[in-house]
PDB file of C-alpha atoms and ligand atoms in Angstrom:
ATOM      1  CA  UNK A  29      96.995  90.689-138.613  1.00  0.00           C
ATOM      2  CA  UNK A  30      96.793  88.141-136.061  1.00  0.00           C
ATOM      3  CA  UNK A  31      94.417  84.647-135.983  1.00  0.00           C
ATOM      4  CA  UNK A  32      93.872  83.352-132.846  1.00  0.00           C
ATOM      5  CA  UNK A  33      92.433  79.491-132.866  1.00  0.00           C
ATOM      6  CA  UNK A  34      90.959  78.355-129.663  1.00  0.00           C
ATOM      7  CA  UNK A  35      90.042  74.278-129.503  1.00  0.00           C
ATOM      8  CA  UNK A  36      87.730  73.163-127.119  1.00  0.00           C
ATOM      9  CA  UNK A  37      87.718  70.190-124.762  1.00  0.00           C
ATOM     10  CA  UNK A  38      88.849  66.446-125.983  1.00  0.00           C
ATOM     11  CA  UNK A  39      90.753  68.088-128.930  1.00  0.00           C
ATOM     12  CA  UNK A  40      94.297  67.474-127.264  1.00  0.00           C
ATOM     13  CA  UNK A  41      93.557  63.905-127.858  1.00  0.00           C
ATOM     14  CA  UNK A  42      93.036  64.346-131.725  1.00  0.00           C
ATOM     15  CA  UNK A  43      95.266  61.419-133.758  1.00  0.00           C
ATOM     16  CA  UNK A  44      93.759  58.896-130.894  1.00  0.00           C
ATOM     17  CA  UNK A  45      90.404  59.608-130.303  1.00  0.00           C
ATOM     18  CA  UNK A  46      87.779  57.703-132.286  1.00  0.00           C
ATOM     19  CA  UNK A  47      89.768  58.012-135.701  1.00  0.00           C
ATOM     20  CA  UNK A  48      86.920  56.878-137.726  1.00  0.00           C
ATOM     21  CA  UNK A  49      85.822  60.521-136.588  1.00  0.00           C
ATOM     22  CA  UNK A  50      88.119  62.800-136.139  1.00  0.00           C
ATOM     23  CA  UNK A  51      90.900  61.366-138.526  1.00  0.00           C
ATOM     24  CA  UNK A  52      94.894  60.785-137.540  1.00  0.00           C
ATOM     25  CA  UNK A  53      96.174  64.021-137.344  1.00  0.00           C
ATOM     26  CA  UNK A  54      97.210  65.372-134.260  1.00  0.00           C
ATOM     27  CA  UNK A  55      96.039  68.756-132.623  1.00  0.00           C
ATOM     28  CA  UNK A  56     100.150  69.438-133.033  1.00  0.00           C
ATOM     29  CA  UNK A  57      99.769  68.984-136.964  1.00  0.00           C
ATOM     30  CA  UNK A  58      96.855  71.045-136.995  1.00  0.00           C
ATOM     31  CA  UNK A  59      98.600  73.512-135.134  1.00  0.00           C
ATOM     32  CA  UNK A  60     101.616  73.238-137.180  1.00  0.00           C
ATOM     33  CA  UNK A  61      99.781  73.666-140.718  1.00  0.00           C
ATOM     34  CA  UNK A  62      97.770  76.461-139.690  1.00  0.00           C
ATOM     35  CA  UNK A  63     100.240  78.563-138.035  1.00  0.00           C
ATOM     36  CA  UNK A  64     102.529  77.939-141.332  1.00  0.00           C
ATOM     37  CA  UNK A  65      99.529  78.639-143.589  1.00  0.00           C
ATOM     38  CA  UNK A  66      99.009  81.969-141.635  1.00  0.00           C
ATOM     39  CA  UNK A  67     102.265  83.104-141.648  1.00  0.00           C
ATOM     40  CA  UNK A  68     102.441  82.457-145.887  1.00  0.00           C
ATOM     41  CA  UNK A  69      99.342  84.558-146.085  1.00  0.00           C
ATOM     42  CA  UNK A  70     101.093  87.537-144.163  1.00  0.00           C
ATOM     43  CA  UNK A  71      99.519  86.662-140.985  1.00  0.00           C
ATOM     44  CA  UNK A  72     100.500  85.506-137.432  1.00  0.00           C
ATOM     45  CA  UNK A  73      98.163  82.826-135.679  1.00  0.00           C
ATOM     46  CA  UNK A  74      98.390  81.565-132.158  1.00  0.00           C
ATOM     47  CA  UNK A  75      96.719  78.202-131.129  1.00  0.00           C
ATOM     48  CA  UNK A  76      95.224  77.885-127.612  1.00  0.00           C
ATOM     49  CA  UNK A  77      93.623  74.292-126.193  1.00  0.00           C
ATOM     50  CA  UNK A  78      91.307  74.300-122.975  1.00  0.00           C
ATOM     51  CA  UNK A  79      89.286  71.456-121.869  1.00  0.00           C
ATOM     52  CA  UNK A  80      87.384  74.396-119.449  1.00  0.00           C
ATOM     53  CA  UNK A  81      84.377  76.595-121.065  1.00  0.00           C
ATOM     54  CA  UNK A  82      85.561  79.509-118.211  1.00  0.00           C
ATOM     55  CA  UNK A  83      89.324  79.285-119.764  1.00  0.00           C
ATOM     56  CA  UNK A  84      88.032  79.264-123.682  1.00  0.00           C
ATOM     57  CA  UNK A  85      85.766  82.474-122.155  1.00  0.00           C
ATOM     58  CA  UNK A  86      88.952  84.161-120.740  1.00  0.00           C
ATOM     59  CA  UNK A  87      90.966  83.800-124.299  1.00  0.00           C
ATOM     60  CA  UNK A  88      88.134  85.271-126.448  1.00  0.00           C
ATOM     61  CA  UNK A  89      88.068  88.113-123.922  1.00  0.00           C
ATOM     62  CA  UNK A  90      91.644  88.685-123.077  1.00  0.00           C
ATOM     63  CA  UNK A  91      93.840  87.152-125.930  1.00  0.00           C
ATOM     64  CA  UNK A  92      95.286  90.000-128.537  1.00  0.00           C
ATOM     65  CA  UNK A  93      93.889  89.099-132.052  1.00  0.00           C
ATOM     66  CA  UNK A  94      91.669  89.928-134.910  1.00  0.00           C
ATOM     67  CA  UNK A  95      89.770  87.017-136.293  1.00  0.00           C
ATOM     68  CA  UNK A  96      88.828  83.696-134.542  1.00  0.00           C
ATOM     69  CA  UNK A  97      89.082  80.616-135.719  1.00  0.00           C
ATOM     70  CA  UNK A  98      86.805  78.049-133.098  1.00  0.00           C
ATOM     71  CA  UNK A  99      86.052  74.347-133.051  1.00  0.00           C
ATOM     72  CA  UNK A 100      84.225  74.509-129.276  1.00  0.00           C
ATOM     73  CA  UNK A 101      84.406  70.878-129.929  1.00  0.00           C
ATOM     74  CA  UNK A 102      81.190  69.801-126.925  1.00  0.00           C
ATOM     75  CA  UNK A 103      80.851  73.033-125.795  1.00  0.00           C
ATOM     76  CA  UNK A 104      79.063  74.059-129.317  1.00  0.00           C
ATOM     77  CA  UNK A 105      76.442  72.175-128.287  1.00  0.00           C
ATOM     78  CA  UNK A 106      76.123  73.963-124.606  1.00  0.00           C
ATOM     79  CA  UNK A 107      77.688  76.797-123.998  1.00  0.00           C
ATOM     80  CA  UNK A 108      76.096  80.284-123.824  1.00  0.00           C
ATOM     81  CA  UNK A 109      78.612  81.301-122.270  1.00  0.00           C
ATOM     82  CA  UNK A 110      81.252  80.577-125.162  1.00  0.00           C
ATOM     83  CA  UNK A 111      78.417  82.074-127.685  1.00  0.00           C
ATOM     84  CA  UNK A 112      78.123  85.312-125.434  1.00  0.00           C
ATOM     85  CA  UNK A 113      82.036  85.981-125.006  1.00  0.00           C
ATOM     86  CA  UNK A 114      82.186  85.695-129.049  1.00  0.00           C
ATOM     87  CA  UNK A 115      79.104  88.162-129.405  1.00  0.00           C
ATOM     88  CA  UNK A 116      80.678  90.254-126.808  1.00  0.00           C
ATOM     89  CA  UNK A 117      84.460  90.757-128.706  1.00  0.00           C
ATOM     90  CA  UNK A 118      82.441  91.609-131.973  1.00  0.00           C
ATOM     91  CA  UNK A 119      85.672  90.203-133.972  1.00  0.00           C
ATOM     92  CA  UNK A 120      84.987  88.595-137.469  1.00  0.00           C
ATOM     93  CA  UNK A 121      85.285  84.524-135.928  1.00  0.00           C
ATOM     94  CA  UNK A 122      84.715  80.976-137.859  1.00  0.00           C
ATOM     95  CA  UNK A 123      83.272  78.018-136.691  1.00  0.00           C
ATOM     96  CA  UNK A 124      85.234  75.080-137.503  1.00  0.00           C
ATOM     97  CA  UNK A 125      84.089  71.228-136.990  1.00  0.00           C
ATOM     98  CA  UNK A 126      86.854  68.547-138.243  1.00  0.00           C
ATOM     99  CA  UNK A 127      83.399  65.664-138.116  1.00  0.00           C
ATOM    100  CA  UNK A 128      80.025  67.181-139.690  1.00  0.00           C
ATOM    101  CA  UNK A 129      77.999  67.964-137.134  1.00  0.00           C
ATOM    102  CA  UNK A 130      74.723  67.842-138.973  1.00  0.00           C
ATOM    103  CA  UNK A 131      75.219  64.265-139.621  1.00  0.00           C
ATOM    104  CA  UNK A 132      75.629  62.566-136.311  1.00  0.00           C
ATOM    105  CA  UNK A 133      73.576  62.567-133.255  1.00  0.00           C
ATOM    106  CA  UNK A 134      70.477  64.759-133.315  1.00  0.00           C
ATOM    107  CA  UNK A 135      72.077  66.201-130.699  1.00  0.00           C
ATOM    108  CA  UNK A 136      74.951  67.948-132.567  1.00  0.00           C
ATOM    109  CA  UNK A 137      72.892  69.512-134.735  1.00  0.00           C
ATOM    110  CA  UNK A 138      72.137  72.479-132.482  1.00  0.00           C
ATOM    111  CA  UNK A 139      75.190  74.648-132.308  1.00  0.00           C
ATOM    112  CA  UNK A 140      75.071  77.862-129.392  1.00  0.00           C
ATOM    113  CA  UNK A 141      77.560  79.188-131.677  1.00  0.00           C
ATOM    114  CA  UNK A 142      76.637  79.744-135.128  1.00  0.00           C
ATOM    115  CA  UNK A 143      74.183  81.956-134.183  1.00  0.00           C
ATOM    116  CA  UNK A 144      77.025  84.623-133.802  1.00  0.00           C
ATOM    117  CA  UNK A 145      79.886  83.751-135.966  1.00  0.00           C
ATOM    118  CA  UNK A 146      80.532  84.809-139.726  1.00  0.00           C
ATOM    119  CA  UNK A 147      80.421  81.457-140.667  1.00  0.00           C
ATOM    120  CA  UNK A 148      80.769  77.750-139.869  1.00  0.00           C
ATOM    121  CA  UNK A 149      83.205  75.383-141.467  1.00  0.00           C
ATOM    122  CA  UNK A 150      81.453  71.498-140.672  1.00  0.00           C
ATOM    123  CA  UNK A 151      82.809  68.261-142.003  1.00  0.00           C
ATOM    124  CA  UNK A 152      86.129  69.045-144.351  1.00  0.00           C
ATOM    125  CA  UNK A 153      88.125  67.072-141.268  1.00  0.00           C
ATOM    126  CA  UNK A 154      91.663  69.007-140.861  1.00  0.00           C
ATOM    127  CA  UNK A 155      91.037  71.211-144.531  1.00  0.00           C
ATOM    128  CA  UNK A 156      88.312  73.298-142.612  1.00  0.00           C
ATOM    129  CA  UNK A 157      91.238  74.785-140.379  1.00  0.00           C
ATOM    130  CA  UNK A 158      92.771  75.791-143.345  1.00  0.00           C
ATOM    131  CA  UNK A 159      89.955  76.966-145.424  1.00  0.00           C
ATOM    132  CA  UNK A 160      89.373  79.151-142.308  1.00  0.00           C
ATOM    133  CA  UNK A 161      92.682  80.758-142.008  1.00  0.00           C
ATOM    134  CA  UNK A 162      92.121  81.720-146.101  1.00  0.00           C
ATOM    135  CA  UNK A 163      88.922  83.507-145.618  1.00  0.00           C
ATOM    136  CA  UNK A 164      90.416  85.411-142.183  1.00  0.00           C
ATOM    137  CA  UNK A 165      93.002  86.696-144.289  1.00  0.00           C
ATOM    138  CA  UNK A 166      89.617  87.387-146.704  1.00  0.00           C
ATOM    139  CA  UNK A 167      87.790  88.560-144.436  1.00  0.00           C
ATOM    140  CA  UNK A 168      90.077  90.864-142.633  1.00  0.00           C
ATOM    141  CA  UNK A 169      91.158  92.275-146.600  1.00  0.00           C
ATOM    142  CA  UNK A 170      87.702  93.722-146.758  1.00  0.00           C
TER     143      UNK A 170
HETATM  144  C1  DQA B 215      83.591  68.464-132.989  1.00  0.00           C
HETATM  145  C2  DQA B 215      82.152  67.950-133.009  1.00  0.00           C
HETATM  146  C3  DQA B 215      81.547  68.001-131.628  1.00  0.00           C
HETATM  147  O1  DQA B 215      80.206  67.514-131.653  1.00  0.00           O
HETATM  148  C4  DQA B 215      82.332  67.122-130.671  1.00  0.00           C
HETATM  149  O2  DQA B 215      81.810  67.223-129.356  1.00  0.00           O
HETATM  150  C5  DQA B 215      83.791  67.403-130.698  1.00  0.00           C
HETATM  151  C6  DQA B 215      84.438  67.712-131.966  1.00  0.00           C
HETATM  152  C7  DQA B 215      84.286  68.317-134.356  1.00  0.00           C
HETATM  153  O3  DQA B 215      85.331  68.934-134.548  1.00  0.00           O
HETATM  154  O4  DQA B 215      83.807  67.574-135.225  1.00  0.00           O
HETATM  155  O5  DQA B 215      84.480  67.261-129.692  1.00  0.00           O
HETATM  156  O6  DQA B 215      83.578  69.845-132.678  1.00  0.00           O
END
């Protein structure tokens, strides 16, 4: 069983950007918990950062895996082209957002995504990566 988590566009500069937001941890401690959480659930994750909606497109197409765990980061709030890839691989996939979404700018609240994942993870900061990986393994049990 294999998790693939693809982060979207600003995340590489998670532990310095707006902290007040996005907390202190660092897309490398994400990584690193998540990829040891998988692998203590029996599983095998792979972590993949783009700052380009064509290169996120290319991984949900051509990466090997069987559930996806996604924070789109600004592309959630754009990107048909993200939503249709996701649609197109049918593969059981999680939203994640470290801030919640719903609480921000009116403009956060739309997400192209949801519309075609299992589920969406919003507000839990670094925890929602986690929570994720637990109901892949979940998910992927059934
Ligand atoms: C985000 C929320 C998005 O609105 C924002 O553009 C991001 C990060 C989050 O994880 O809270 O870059 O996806």
């Amino acid at each position: 069983m294999k998790i693939l988590v693809i982060h979207g566009p600003n995340l590489n500069l998670l532990g310095t950007r707006e902290p007040d937001v996005y907390g202190r941890a660092t897309l490398e401690d994400i990584n690193r918990r998540v990829i040891a959480l998988a692998q203590e659930l029996g599983m095998e994750a792979e972590a993949f950062q783009s700052n380009s909606e064509g290169e996120i497109v290319d991984a949900v197409q051509g990466k090997s895996y069987d559930a996806l765990i996604i924070n789109p980061a600004a592309y959630t709030h754009t990107s048909v082209a993200i939503r249709d890839a996701i649609a197109a691989v049918g593969r059981p996939a999680i939203e994640v957002h470290i801030s919640n979404i719903h609480k921000r700018e009116e403009f956060r609240r739309t997400s192209y995504i949801s519309g075609v994942v299992t589920g969406q993870i919003s507000g839990l900061g670094v925890e929602g990566y986690l929570l994720a990986v637990r109901a892949s393994r979940q998910i992927l049990d059934r």
